[in-house]
Coordinates of C-alpha atoms in Angstrom, one line a residue:
M385 CA -30.6 -5.5 -7.3
A386 CA -27.4 -6.7 -4.9
T387 CA -25.4 -7.0 -8.3
S388 CA -26.4 -3.9 -9.4
A389 CA -25.6 -1.8 -6.3
G390 CA -21.9 -3.7 -6.2
L391 CA -21.3 -2.3 -9.4
V392 CA -22.2 1.3 -8.7
D393 CA -19.9 0.6 -5.3
V394 CA -16.8 -0.2 -8.3
L395 CA -17.6 2.8 -10.3
K396 CA -17.8 5.2 -6.9
R397 CA -14.2 3.7 -6.3
E398 CA -13.3 4.3 -9.9
L399 CA -14.0 7.9 -10.1
R400 CA -12.7 8.8 -6.4
S401 CA -9.0 7.1 -7.8
R402 CA -9.3 9.3 -10.6
G403 CA -9.9 12.3 -8.6
I404 CA -13.0 13.1 -10.2
T405 CA -15.7 15.0 -8.5
Y406 CA -19.5 14.8 -7.8
A407 CA -19.8 17.9 -9.5
Q408 CA -18.0 16.8 -12.6
V409 CA -20.6 13.7 -13.1
A410 CA -23.6 16.1 -12.6
R411 CA -22.3 18.5 -15.5
K412 CA -21.6 15.3 -17.8
L413 CA -25.1 13.9 -17.0
D414 CA -26.5 17.6 -16.8
L415 CA -28.3 17.0 -13.2
S416 CA -27.6 19.6 -10.3
E417 CA -24.6 17.8 -7.8
A418 CA -27.4 17.0 -5.3
S419 CA -29.4 14.7 -7.9
V420 CA -26.1 13.1 -8.5
K421 CA -25.0 12.6 -5.1
R422 CA -28.7 11.0 -4.2
M423 CA -28.4 8.7 -7.3
F424 CA -25.0 7.2 -5.7
S425 CA -26.8 7.1 -2.3
R426 CA -29.6 5.0 -3.8
K427 CA -27.4 3.4 -6.4
D428 CA -30.8 4.2 -8.6
F429 CA -29.0 4.3 -12.2
S430 CA -30.3 3.7 -15.4
L431 CA -27.8 2.0 -17.9
K432 CA -27.6 5.0 -20.0
R433 CA -26.3 7.2 -16.8
L434 CA -24.1 4.2 -16.2
D435 CA -22.7 4.3 -19.6
Q436 CA -22.3 8.1 -19.4
V437 CA -20.4 7.7 -15.6
C438 CA -18.1 4.9 -17.1
Q439 CA -17.4 6.9 -20.3
L440 CA -16.1 10.1 -17.9
A441 CA -14.0 7.4 -15.6
G442 CA -12.7 6.0 -18.8
S443 CA -14.0 2.4 -18.1
E444 CA -15.9 0.2 -20.1
F445 CA -19.0 -1.7 -18.3
S446 CA -17.2 -4.7 -18.3
D447 CA -14.7 -3.4 -16.3
L448 CA -16.7 -2.7 -13.7
A449 CA -18.3 -6.4 -13.8
R450 CA -15.3 -8.0 -13.8
V451 CA -13.8 -6.3 -10.7
L452 CA -16.9 -6.6 -9.1
Y453 CA -16.6 -10.9 -10.4
Q454 CA -13.1 -10.7 -8.8
E455 CA -14.2 -9.1 -5.7
E456 CA -17.4 -11.2 -4.8
S457 CA -15.1 -14.3 -5.2
Q458 CA -13.1 -13.1 -2.4
I459 CA -13.6 -14.3 1.1
S460 CA -15.0 -11.8 3.8
Q461 CA -14.2 -13.7 6.9
L462 CA -12.2 -17.0 7.6
T463 CA -13.6 -19.9 9.8
P464 CA -12.9 -20.3 13.6
V465 CA -10.3 -23.1 12.8
Q466 CA -8.7 -20.7 10.7
E467 CA -8.7 -17.5 13.0
K468 CA -7.3 -19.8 16.1
E469 CA -4.4 -20.7 13.9
I470 CA -3.4 -17.0 13.2
V471 CA -4.2 -15.6 16.8
T472 CA -2.4 -18.8 18.3
N473 CA 1.1 -17.6 16.6
R474 CA 2.1 -13.8 17.4
K475 CA 4.3 -13.4 14.2
L476 CA 1.9 -15.2 12.4
F477 CA -0.7 -12.9 13.7
L478 CA 1.7 -10.1 12.8
V479 CA 2.4 -10.8 9.5
A480 CA -1.6 -11.2 8.6
V481 CA -2.1 -8.1 10.3
C482 CA 0.6 -6.1 7.9
V483 CA -0.4 -8.1 4.5
L484 CA -4.3 -6.7 5.2
N485 CA -2.4 -3.1 5.7
H486 CA -0.9 -3.6 2.5
I487 CA 2.7 -3.8 3.8
G488 CA 5.1 -5.7 1.9
F489 CA 7.5 -8.4 2.6
D490 CA 10.6 -6.1 2.6
Q491 CA 8.7 -3.9 5.0
I492 CA 7.8 -6.2 7.0
T493 CA 11.3 -7.7 7.9
S494 CA 13.1 -4.4 7.8
I495 CA 10.5 -3.5 10.6
Y496 CA 10.1 -6.3 12.5
D497 CA 12.0 -9.0 14.4
V498 CA 11.3 -11.6 11.5
S499 CA 13.9 -12.8 8.9
K500 CA 13.5 -13.1 5.9
A501 CA 13.4 -16.6 5.8
E502 CA 10.9 -16.8 8.6
C503 CA 8.7 -14.4 6.7
I504 CA 8.6 -16.7 3.9
Q505 CA 7.6 -19.7 5.5
L506 CA 4.7 -17.6 8.0
L507 CA 3.7 -16.2 4.3
A508 CA 3.2 -19.8 3.3
R509 CA 0.8 -20.5 5.9
L510 CA -1.2 -17.7 5.4
D511 CA -0.9 -18.9 1.5
R512 CA -2.3 -22.4 2.8
L513 CA -4.9 -20.8 4.9
G514 CA -6.7 -19.3 1.4
F515 CA -5.4 -15.7 3.1
I516 CA -3.1 -14.8 0.6
Q517 CA -1.1 -16.0 -2.4
L518 CA 2.7 -15.9 -2.0
Q519 CA 3.7 -14.8 -6.0
P520 CA 7.3 -15.3 -7.3
N521 CA 9.9 -12.7 -5.7
N522 CA 8.0 -12.8 -2.6
R523 CA 5.0 -10.7 -3.8
I524 CA 2.1 -11.1 -2.1
K525 CA -1.4 -11.0 -3.0
L526 CA -4.7 -10.7 -0.6
L527 CA -7.5 -13.2 -1.4
V528 CA -9.6 -11.5 0.9
S529 CA -12.5 -9.0 0.0
R530 CA -12.5 -5.3 1.0
N531 CA -15.1 -5.6 3.4
F532 CA -12.9 -9.1 5.2
A533 CA -13.5 -8.6 8.9
W534 CA -12.9 -10.8 12.1
L535 CA -15.6 -13.1 13.0
P536 CA -17.9 -12.0 15.3
D537 CA -17.1 -13.4 18.8
G538 CA -14.5 -15.5 16.6
P539 CA -11.0 -16.2 18.3
I540 CA -9.5 -13.2 17.2
Q541 CA -12.3 -10.9 18.7
R542 CA -11.8 -12.8 21.9
F543 CA -8.2 -12.3 21.9
F544 CA -8.7 -8.3 21.8
N545 CA -11.7 -8.7 24.4
Q546 CA -9.2 -10.2 26.7
Q547 CA -5.8 -9.1 26.3
A548 CA -6.1 -6.2 24.4
H549 CA -8.9 -4.5 25.3
T550 CA -7.3 -2.4 28.1
E551 CA -4.4 -1.6 26.2
Y552 CA -6.8 0.1 23.3
F553 CA -8.4 2.3 25.7
R554 CA -5.1 3.4 27.6
S555 CA -5.5 6.3 25.8
R556 CA -6.8 9.6 26.1
F557 CA -7.8 9.8 22.5
D558 CA -7.0 13.4 22.5
R559 CA -4.9 13.5 19.4
P560 CA -6.5 15.3 16.5
D561 CA -6.7 12.2 14.4
E562 CA -8.5 10.4 17.4
F563 CA -11.9 10.7 19.0
M564 CA -14.0 8.4 21.7
V565 CA -17.3 9.7 23.1
V566 CA -19.8 7.5 25.3
V567 CA -23.2 8.6 24.9
N568 CA -26.2 6.9 27.5
G569 CA -29.8 6.9 26.1
M570 CA -33.0 5.1 26.3
L571 CA -34.1 4.4 22.1
S572 CA -37.0 1.9 20.5
K573 CA -36.2 -0.9 18.6
N574 CA -36.7 1.5 15.5
S575 CA -34.0 3.8 16.8
S576 CA -31.7 1.1 17.7
A577 CA -31.7 -0.4 14.3
A578 CA -31.3 3.0 12.8
V579 CA -28.2 3.7 14.6
V580 CA -26.5 0.3 13.9
T581 CA -27.3 0.8 10.0
R582 CA -25.1 3.9 10.6
L583 CA -22.6 2.2 12.3
K584 CA -21.8 0.0 9.7
R585 CA -22.2 2.4 7.2
A586 CA -19.6 4.1 9.1
A587 CA -16.9 0.8 9.2
R588 CA -17.6 0.3 5.8
E589 CA -16.3 3.6 5.1
F590 CA -13.3 3.1 6.8
S591 CA -12.5 -0.5 5.4
E592 CA -13.0 1.8 1.6
L593 CA -10.6 4.5 3.0
H594 CA -8.1 2.0 4.0
N595 CA -8.4 0.3 0.6
E596 CA -7.8 3.4 -0.9
D597 CA -5.1 4.8 1.1
A598 CA -3.3 1.8 0.4
R599 CA -1.6 3.4 -2.7
L600 CA 0.6 5.7 -0.4
P601 CA 3.6 5.2 0.4
L602 CA 4.0 3.2 4.2
T603 CA 5.7 6.4 5.2
E604 CA 1.9 8.3 5.0
R605 CA 0.0 5.7 6.5
S606 CA -0.7 5.1 10.4
A607 CA -1.8 1.9 11.9
M608 CA -5.2 3.4 13.5
S609 CA -7.8 0.5 14.8
L610 CA -11.7 1.5 14.7
L611 CA -14.0 0.3 17.8
V612 CA -17.6 0.6 16.6
A613 CA -20.2 -0.7 19.5
I614 CA -23.8 -0.5 20.5
R615 CA -25.5 -2.8 22.9
H616 CA -27.9 -3.0 25.7
W617 CA -26.4 -2.8 28.8
E618 CA -26.5 -0.7 32.2
L619 CA -23.5 -0.5 34.7
A620 CA -23.6 -3.0 37.2
A621 CA -23.1 -0.5 40.0
F622 CA -26.3 1.2 38.5
A623 CA -28.3 -2.5 38.3
E624 CA -27.5 -3.6 42.0
L625 CA -29.4 -0.8 43.1
R626 CA -32.2 -1.8 41.0
R627 CA -35.4 -2.2 43.7
R628 CA -36.3 -6.2 43.7
K629 CA -40.1 -6.8 42.4
P630 CA -42.0 -8.0 45.9
P631 CA -43.5 -11.5 45.9
Q632 CA -46.7 -11.9 44.6
Y633 CA -49.0 -13.5 47.2
G634 CA -52.4 -13.2 45.5
I635 CA -54.4 -16.1 45.0
H636 CA -53.1 -18.1 41.9
S637 CA -55.3 -19.4 38.9
S638 CA -54.9 -23.0 40.6
D639 CA -56.0 -22.0 44.1
R640 CA -59.1 -20.3 43.0
K641 CA -62.3 -22.7 43.7
T642 CA -65.3 -23.5 41.6

């Protein structure tokens, strides 16, 4: 099931990269556009329909399987030791983030105060960590998956919490491409789980768009950071006003006479 779902994800990206819409797929399959959207959402394809959409995308089923295999063999997270090595060296951290953003060797050395010799050394360290493969002529091949993320509560996330958190929120979030909202409420466990599922979906969509836009020149892309969070929380100032439960002065079961 996971493999078939992965094939559908690869096919969806292939269609998007070729500018093929759901409406065009619907005409190919002689279905309504709504049915096609539902089919992709549920990842519910017969082999015949999957083959028909592959033809529309100009791909073979084996091509999808090859891409999926390559993606599944890539790492989605580093180890705590690997993250610690990256985050404790500011320039190594910078280069790691740059290559994640598909910024090449020449662009790194022209934008930042990193010499070519120094950049090669930093890339070689990332190569040893299994983060990238440094190829001839300083070409960089990422070895992480499309859904790569830093470890939850790992060294890099702790760095953000300790040093970058205040800097991140030092903004009015009022530009056209920015957004922040704080919503308070009381939810059941089922509702909380539903929100978490949607937030995870938003994070995946961010990653997908990031990878698609990697084809664009650097001048058409801007560094963006998406922070997604939901947690059990009450403002400390409110919690301090909670009434404390009065002590229980009743007779305990051990004090009862038989």
